[in-house]
Amino acid sequence: MDFLTIIQVLDSTVRLATPLLLACLAGLYSERAGIFDIGLEGKMLMAAFFSAAVAAVSGSVWLGLLAGIASSLVLSGLHGLASITFRGNQLISGVAINFLAAGMTVLIAQDWFKQGGRTPSLFAGGRFEPINFPFAEALSGVPILGPIYSELLSGHSILVYLAFLAVPGTWWVLYRTRFGLRLRAVGENPAAVDTAGVSVVGLRYAAVAICGVLCGIAGAYLATALQAGFVKDMTAGRGFIALAALIFAKWRPWQAMWACLLFGLLQAIALRFQNIDLGGVVIPVQVMDALPYILTVVILAGFVGKAIPPRAGGEPYVKER
Amino acid sequence: MTVPAIELKGISKSFGPVQANKDISISVAPGTIHGIIGENGAGKSTLMSILYGFYKADKGEIWINGAKTEIPDSQAAIAAGIGMVFQHFKLVENFTVLENIILGAEDGGLLKPSLAKARKTLKELATEYELNVDPDAVIEEIGVGMQQRVEILKALYRQADILILDEPTGVLTPAEADQLFRILHRLKDEGKTIILITHKLREIMEATDTVSVMRRGQMTATVKTSETNPQHLAELMVGRKVLLQVDKVPAKVGAPVLEIENLHVTDEKGVERVKGINLEVRAGEILGIAGVAGNGQSELLEVLGGMRPGTGSIRLNGSPLALSGAGSDARARRDQHIAHVPEDRQREGLIMDFHAWENVAFGYHHDPAYQSGIFMNNAALRADTERKIEKFDVRPADGWLAAKNFSGGNQQKIVVAREIERNPDLLLVGQPTRGVDIGAIEFIHQQIVALRDQGKAVLLVSVELEEIFSLSDRIAVMFDGHIMGERLPHETDEKELGLLMAGVDGKAA
Amino acid sequence: MERPLKMDKMPKWADVVLIPVISLILAAILSALVIVAIGEDPVEAVNLMVTGALGSTYGWGYTLYYATNFMFTGLAVAVAFHARMFNIGGEGQAMLGGLGVAMVCLYVPWPHWSLALLAACAGAMIFGAAWAAVPAYLQAKRGSHIVITTIMFNFIAAAVLNYMLVNVMRPQGSMDPASARFPEAVHLPTLHELLAPIGISFSKAAPANVTLLVAILACFVVWALIWRTRLGYEIRAYGHSETGALYAGISPVKITMIAMLISGALAGLMATNNVMGEAERLVLNSTEGAGFIGIAVALMGRSHPFGVFLAAILFGFLYQGGAELALWTSIPRELIVVIQALVILFTGALDNMVRMPLEKMFLAMRKGKA
Amino acid sequence: EPALIFDLGGKFDKSFNEAAHNGASRWAEETGGKYREIELQSEAQREQALRRFAEAGSNPVITMGFAMADPLSAVAADYPDTKFVAVDVTWLDAPNVRQIGFAEHEGSYLVGMMAAMASKSGTVGFIGGMDIPLIRHFGCGYAQGAKAVNPDVNIVANMTGTTPSAWNDPVKGSELTKAQIAQGADVIYAAAGGTGVGVLQTAADEGILSIGVDSNQNHLHPGKVLTSMLKRVDVAVYDAMKAGADVETGVFTMGLAEEGVGVAMDDNNASLVSDDMKGAVETARQDIIDGKTTVVSYYENDSCPAVSF
Ligand SMILES: Nc1ncnc2c1ncn2[C@@H]1O[C@H](COP(=O)(O)OP(=O)(O)OP(=O)(O)O)[C@@H](O)[C@H]1O
Ligand SMILES: Nc1ncnc2c1ncn2[C@@H]1O[C@H](COP(=O)(O)OP(=O)(O)OP(=O)(O)O)[C@@H](O)[C@H]1O
Ligand SMILES: [Mg+2]
Ligand SMILES: [Mg+2]
């Protein structure tokens, strides 16, 4: 592989890691607060559809983004209602939300656009355009650093930069603010938070809402930046890979970024090369496709250090039996 | 008359069909220590949790310092100057002491200034009340006594004037408990009001100014401590004359049934809980193991019962038992005629959603008598259940009722019936009468003694010294995973055992 | 001593029948609203679904065909539920079951379908169980959350199947990633063929086949297993209380493994219906999400085989009705996915929304009586 | 009334299925007739859809894509009175099936010529959908055409995947396009169904030319799509519907001569197509029809003389 190919692969790694990262951070907020969320996939999908649909109709990608976030928030609210207010099973709620999104998006798309469950293709204005850094063009000739600057760092949509900025942001919120302290506490021992005079329900809804916003951005990125419109099932398991990355990262923000980049890299490689020939041994593309999932299982098996989830995770906070 | 610091008027609270508090009224004078006693499940914790805003009362009013106060949540309670140390601590295990202290009482949105301020305040409080803790220690790495200090500091940091402590001494050694009471007295001298929940009459008599007694969700009496005595309080607690003496003939001790040598047990977290103990239980005797909760007794019982692995050696009637791997599980133990009445009947001894008759087979479901071909012989099982229900006077005598629908004492009777009726060589018993009323206590004690009189060996673990004294033929005291010493009941007293339980070797002292 | 208060918050029938029915009604109302919202007539839609799915032996044939799938996956989820595990991996296990069935059917010359069916059942169960074995082992020994591992194994199963069909089982020169057709000898009798001798004429075209009987048999076997055998006793005890199981000498590792293996085997068994009974060859995505529908079926059926049986038929009806909608109207097939989501939501996640007020009501009624 | 079964990817894939949809709509508009249709969601539905339509008396039942061959071979015999039309299937032995194949290599040859002529870098790209002989057949014709214009042309060829999802993966199409651009390609031919939407989109975003397939895709990005290789599935469907139950069965191949394949010239790409190009394409077309030029089919010996995949 020559240098330029490597840059190209890394460039697409960044693009492909972005939705994973946003979803992964979304999951991080929710799960750190003790609400497991296997509905990331569904929220992203819903947001992808609504962002594309509204962007297509209004011609404004920003309105699309807002619509995407709003739709994802609605599903978050549903998850909150089920798992916080009604103390239901969080996993089952997540499963339901995934199905709901898979069905509703196509149903609404068909009703609105009559294009077989997709939105019309988005054109300029309806999409997030790449942002080119100053002098990117001019510097591209500089050896090594030039392509890194102009190809790898420059030329992504604003949501990509937003996603990567959200990493230090999340770290700061989690470990340096009152809200973060309480959030982490409520995922470990909600009774401690409750008796300290802080509302468990409020905190958890806040976490679930942040999760919704981030999933909304992730979905909007898929439909209005990475692609130009919504197609059925376009999240293609990304929500689950994000979840895998979250476990891989042991629910920590920086590690989440590296995990998402790793999974993005795997995807980028699998996308570009069908079967990879490693000196005689041919790795079939199916192995590359399955690699993030296999890795997750390996991690869960504890071979790469044990991943201990937030202690109160998955359990509704019940005071009165 | 001074305005009461706390006044509860007509508090009622139900959890579904269970009425935990029934129209309770109580008034606590400022600057006093007020005790609350009552049996398990009497509703003490519930009442205090209502005062602290953890639960919401169905009915009733709360008055603080003469003003009617709504306490919908703990925030309001804290604002009203109330602090509470719960029976089960409410700490975030993987946070530091400092983080736990400021949680919910931060100054501003950023943590840094809050932490700095708390560190300073903590130092002051530590010197003022002898409450030393390392602010940077992580909770899960410090002992329970230390954790309790953190809870008290949490309340003081929030400038509580009214401090509620729910069974604070259950996890403490007598020495630690003494220190706690010193602190409480200092707080009282500063004018703070303290409510102390306990069911240890001695503590009530020593530490409190007034005492309230609860029974079955109702407040049965409030009296000045100086005007009452333990016997009277006990009667108020259980609602009739108390008789805690078990009639028993002297033991006819035979050959050793259980021999334990150099037994070590490590828990899931890798902490060694039993640190090389040697014990012997002989036929026809009851060996009582005394100790403060959490000193390895539970683990000892669990290893013997086949619920967790250990190392060392144990022999039953001379032949060795496996301590780990194959043949060390509870089923193997039962096959070797070891029966086990577990400490926690609801989590271990019974499946709460199973019918009584299903529970009668629990652990013995492999018994050939309960099988017919590849299926279980449910008819035989139900017949057996009927017999046991009758013999042990389980009420209601309905084998189809789910275990959860029996009262605590009757649940315990089902467990005891199941285990004792197996006629085991060795009976392991943990906290046999926890949460069981006096009538059932007598019955259960009689059954245990009867088994011993048949020449069987009994190993009894209990945190109630009274129970240990009245049942045991021999007493061993456990502290920090070690056997501190063995005594004969008539040659020792509560004081000596208390010292042993605190890790102080009575003879050396 | 007086008889203690009955502690159950409400009668058992309310828990088992009333709550699911109310949840189902809520899901149905919302579904109707969805249909109205996309500009269709819900009455018309229901009409179409009912006639399409139940109005002819042809419709019944498809309804029962789908129901057969869902019985297997529903039982799979239910058995795991009894051991308090949430097996989301039915989809992957069923896919692998398909692989097992295909191998049995393709690589062994069978003299008669009945022998082939027995062997295919074995193959399906072994492959399905094998696919559940790793998540089960990791749960039992390493405490890795079974939900996440089974989700991962669904994806991995898809990749395995993909590889097998593209690179191994695809006949020479064929373009689709699918196995060869199974030989005529392993053709399973359809309901048409089964019922004809007793004088009932059943549609020839519908795929419902003899595996329906296998599924019903499986319901009985699971019922007996769970409520009549020692193993079932242990599974239920473990599901209710893990410390209790330890106390009773029930090995958590053993029960976790066995329950998941049974669950995987049941999910795998589904392949005898869709792969052997219907398609008669192995194709990609032959499971069509039935593994997930098993979750809804088990939740609706309260994890009881009879409940699962009824819920499977309900979902079979929804599925066939939905397919009919897609054929004759412009309502996309995804409407069924939405209905399925609503059923899972209401019977599973929002269960308490119905339960809490009902409990209050029963409590008040009891107090009123007392 | 006729019925139409779309392949996975759906009727609005802007490509293969959409062409069929267009043909059917044209028939419906012109005759006022009605037809039934269904978009398949999974492999398993193929047989059900066939049977359901046959049961309901639809005639003819038109299917799209080679993957219907196997289910058809099982179902067709059960409904001897129903006529089936199978697009992209030519190898079945069934008396009541009209099987239609296209000489995609011939049309691809023409767009390959245009690609080579339009390319400034001397590198042209090909992005196929699912990696099957049919798509290699497209790619092979394309490569031969490009080589015919410029023997030194560099051809980069990629396939999207090995399963039907390869027809519907715009993200992958887009990534592969970027990869090919990095390798110097400045004209890319997408023979990948719905995946091609991503290819065309990215090509337009990155300022290079693309070539559409099956339907006329020139309008998707006016002035940025060089041309489209038309595969007149619409005509095939239209004709079959028009013939109705009397549709002639047997195996039919539609090549340049039958106008079954061709290149799309319209206002959207007028500015991109020079007169030179037009001339060259026209000559080549005639030469192929006359047999003066032969385009080697990939099927002949499962290999391509002009490019390796
Ligand atoms: N959160 C709850 N949900 C349902 N029932 C409860 C809850 N907490 C307590 N109860 C029930 O209310 C009754 C009173 O319990 P409470 O904990 O107040 O007793 P207590 O006097 O503190 O007993 P102990 O001495 O064991 O601590 C008991 O029957 C108990 O089972
Ligand atoms: N605090 C309470 N207030 C009202 N009812 C209670 C309370 N605690 C328990 N109960 C209910 O009263 C019934 C008797 O419970 P309890 O455990 O006190 O039994 P008991 O009468 O002491 O019998 P036993 O002697 O078997 O323990 C049970 O149904 C229980 O649910
Ligand atoms: Mg209490
Ligand atoms: Mg009692």
Coordinates of N, CA and C in Angstrom, one line a residue, chain A residues 172 175-179 181-182 184-185 188-189 191-198 311 317 319-321, chain B residues 13 15 52 54-55 74-75 78 86 90-95 99 103-104 106 108-111 140 158:
Chain A
W172 N -14.8 16.4 29.5 CA -14.8 17.5 30.5 C -16.1 17.5 31.2
Y175 N -16.1 14.5 33.9 CA -15.1 14.5 35.0 C -14.8 15.9 35.6
R176 N -15.4 16.9 35.0 CA -15.0 18.2 35.5 C -16.3 19.0 36.0
T177 N -17.4 18.5 35.7 CA -18.6 19.3 36.1 C -19.5 18.6 37.1
R178 N -20.3 19.4 37.7 CA -21.3 18.8 38.7 C -22.2 17.8 38.0
F179 N -22.7 18.2 36.8 CA -23.6 17.4 36.1 C -22.9 16.0 35.8
L181 N -20.5 14.5 37.5 CA -20.4 13.8 38.8 C -21.7 13.1 39.1
R182 N -22.8 13.8 39.0 CA -24.1 13.3 39.3 C -24.5 12.2 38.3
R184 N -22.5 10.2 36.6 CA -21.7 9.0 36.8 C -22.3 8.3 38.1
A185 N -22.6 9.1 39.1 CA -23.1 8.6 40.3 C -24.4 7.8 40.1
E188 N -24.1 4.4 38.9 CA -23.4 3.5 39.8 C -24.4 3.1 41.0
N189 N -25.0 4.2 41.6 CA -25.9 3.9 42.7 C -26.9 5.0 42.8
A191 N -29.6 5.3 44.4 CA -30.1 5.6 45.7 C -29.2 6.7 46.4
A192 N -27.9 6.6 46.1 CA -27.0 7.6 46.7 C -27.3 9.0 46.1
V193 N -27.6 9.1 44.9 CA -28.0 10.3 44.3 C -29.3 10.8 44.9
D194 N -30.2 9.9 45.0 CA -31.6 10.3 45.5 C -31.5 10.8 46.9
T195 N -30.8 10.1 47.7 CA -30.7 10.5 49.1 C -29.8 11.8 49.3
A196 N -29.0 12.0 48.3 CA -28.2 13.3 48.3 C -29.1 14.5 47.9
G197 N -30.3 14.2 47.6 CA -31.2 15.3 47.3 C -31.2 15.7 45.8
V198 N -30.8 14.8 45.0 CA -30.8 15.1 43.5 C -31.8 14.1 42.9
R311 N -22.6 0.1 37.4 CA -23.2 -0.9 38.3 C -24.7 -1.0 38.3
Y317 N -34.7 2.1 38.6 CA -34.5 2.5 40.0 C -35.9 2.3 40.7
K319 N -37.8 2.1 44.2 CA -37.8 2.3 45.7 C -38.8 1.5 46.4
E320 N -40.0 1.4 45.8 CA -41.0 0.6 46.4 C -41.3 -0.6 45.6
R321 N -41.1 -1.8 46.2 CA -41.3 -3.0 45.4 C -42.8 -3.2 45.0
Chain B
K13 N -48.4 4.7 55.6 CA -47.7 4.4 54.3 C -47.9 2.9 54.0
F15 N -47.0 -0.2 51.2 CA -46.3 -0.7 50.0 C -47.3 -1.8 49.4
Y52 N -37.1 11.6 55.9 CA -36.0 12.1 55.0 C -36.4 12.3 53.6
F54 N -37.4 10.1 51.4 CA -37.0 9.0 50.5 C -38.3 8.4 50.0
Y55 N -39.2 8.1 50.9 CA -40.5 7.7 50.5 C -41.5 8.8 50.8
S74 N -35.7 14.1 49.2 CA -34.6 14.3 50.1 C -34.0 15.7 50.1
Q75 N -34.1 16.3 49.0 CA -33.7 17.7 48.8 C -34.3 18.6 49.9
I78 N -33.1 17.8 53.3 CA -31.7 18.4 53.6 C -31.9 19.9 53.9
F86 N -28.4 5.7 56.4 CA -29.3 4.6 56.1 C -28.7 3.2 56.7
K90 N -25.7 4.6 51.4 CA -26.0 5.1 50.1 C -24.8 5.8 49.6
L91 N -23.8 5.0 49.3 CA -22.5 5.6 48.8 C -22.2 5.1 47.4
V92 N -21.6 5.9 46.6 CA -21.1 5.4 45.3 C -19.8 4.7 45.5
E93 N -19.8 3.4 45.3 CA -18.7 2.6 45.6 C -17.4 3.0 45.0
N94 N -17.4 3.4 43.7 CA -16.1 3.6 43.0 C -15.8 5.1 43.0
F95 N -16.5 5.9 43.8 CA -16.1 7.3 44.0 C -15.2 7.4 45.2
E99 N -15.7 12.8 46.7 CA -16.7 12.9 45.7 C -18.1 12.6 46.3
L103 N -21.4 15.1 46.5 CA -22.5 14.7 45.6 C -23.8 15.3 46.1
G104 N -24.4 16.2 45.2 CA -25.6 16.8 45.6 C -25.5 18.0 46.4
E106 N -22.8 20.3 45.8 CA -21.7 21.0 45.1 C -22.0 22.5 45.1
G108 N -21.9 25.3 42.7 CA -21.7 25.7 41.3 C -21.5 24.6 40.4
G109 N -21.4 24.9 39.1 CA -21.4 23.9 38.1 C -20.1 23.1 37.9
L110 N -19.0 23.7 38.4 CA -17.7 23.1 38.2 C -17.3 22.4 39.5
L111 N -16.5 21.3 39.3 CA -16.2 20.5 40.4 C -15.0 21.0 41.3
E140 N -15.1 1.6 48.0 CA -15.1 0.2 48.0 C -13.8 -0.4 48.6
R158 N -23.6 18.8 55.1 CA -24.8 19.4 54.7 C -25.5 20.2 55.8

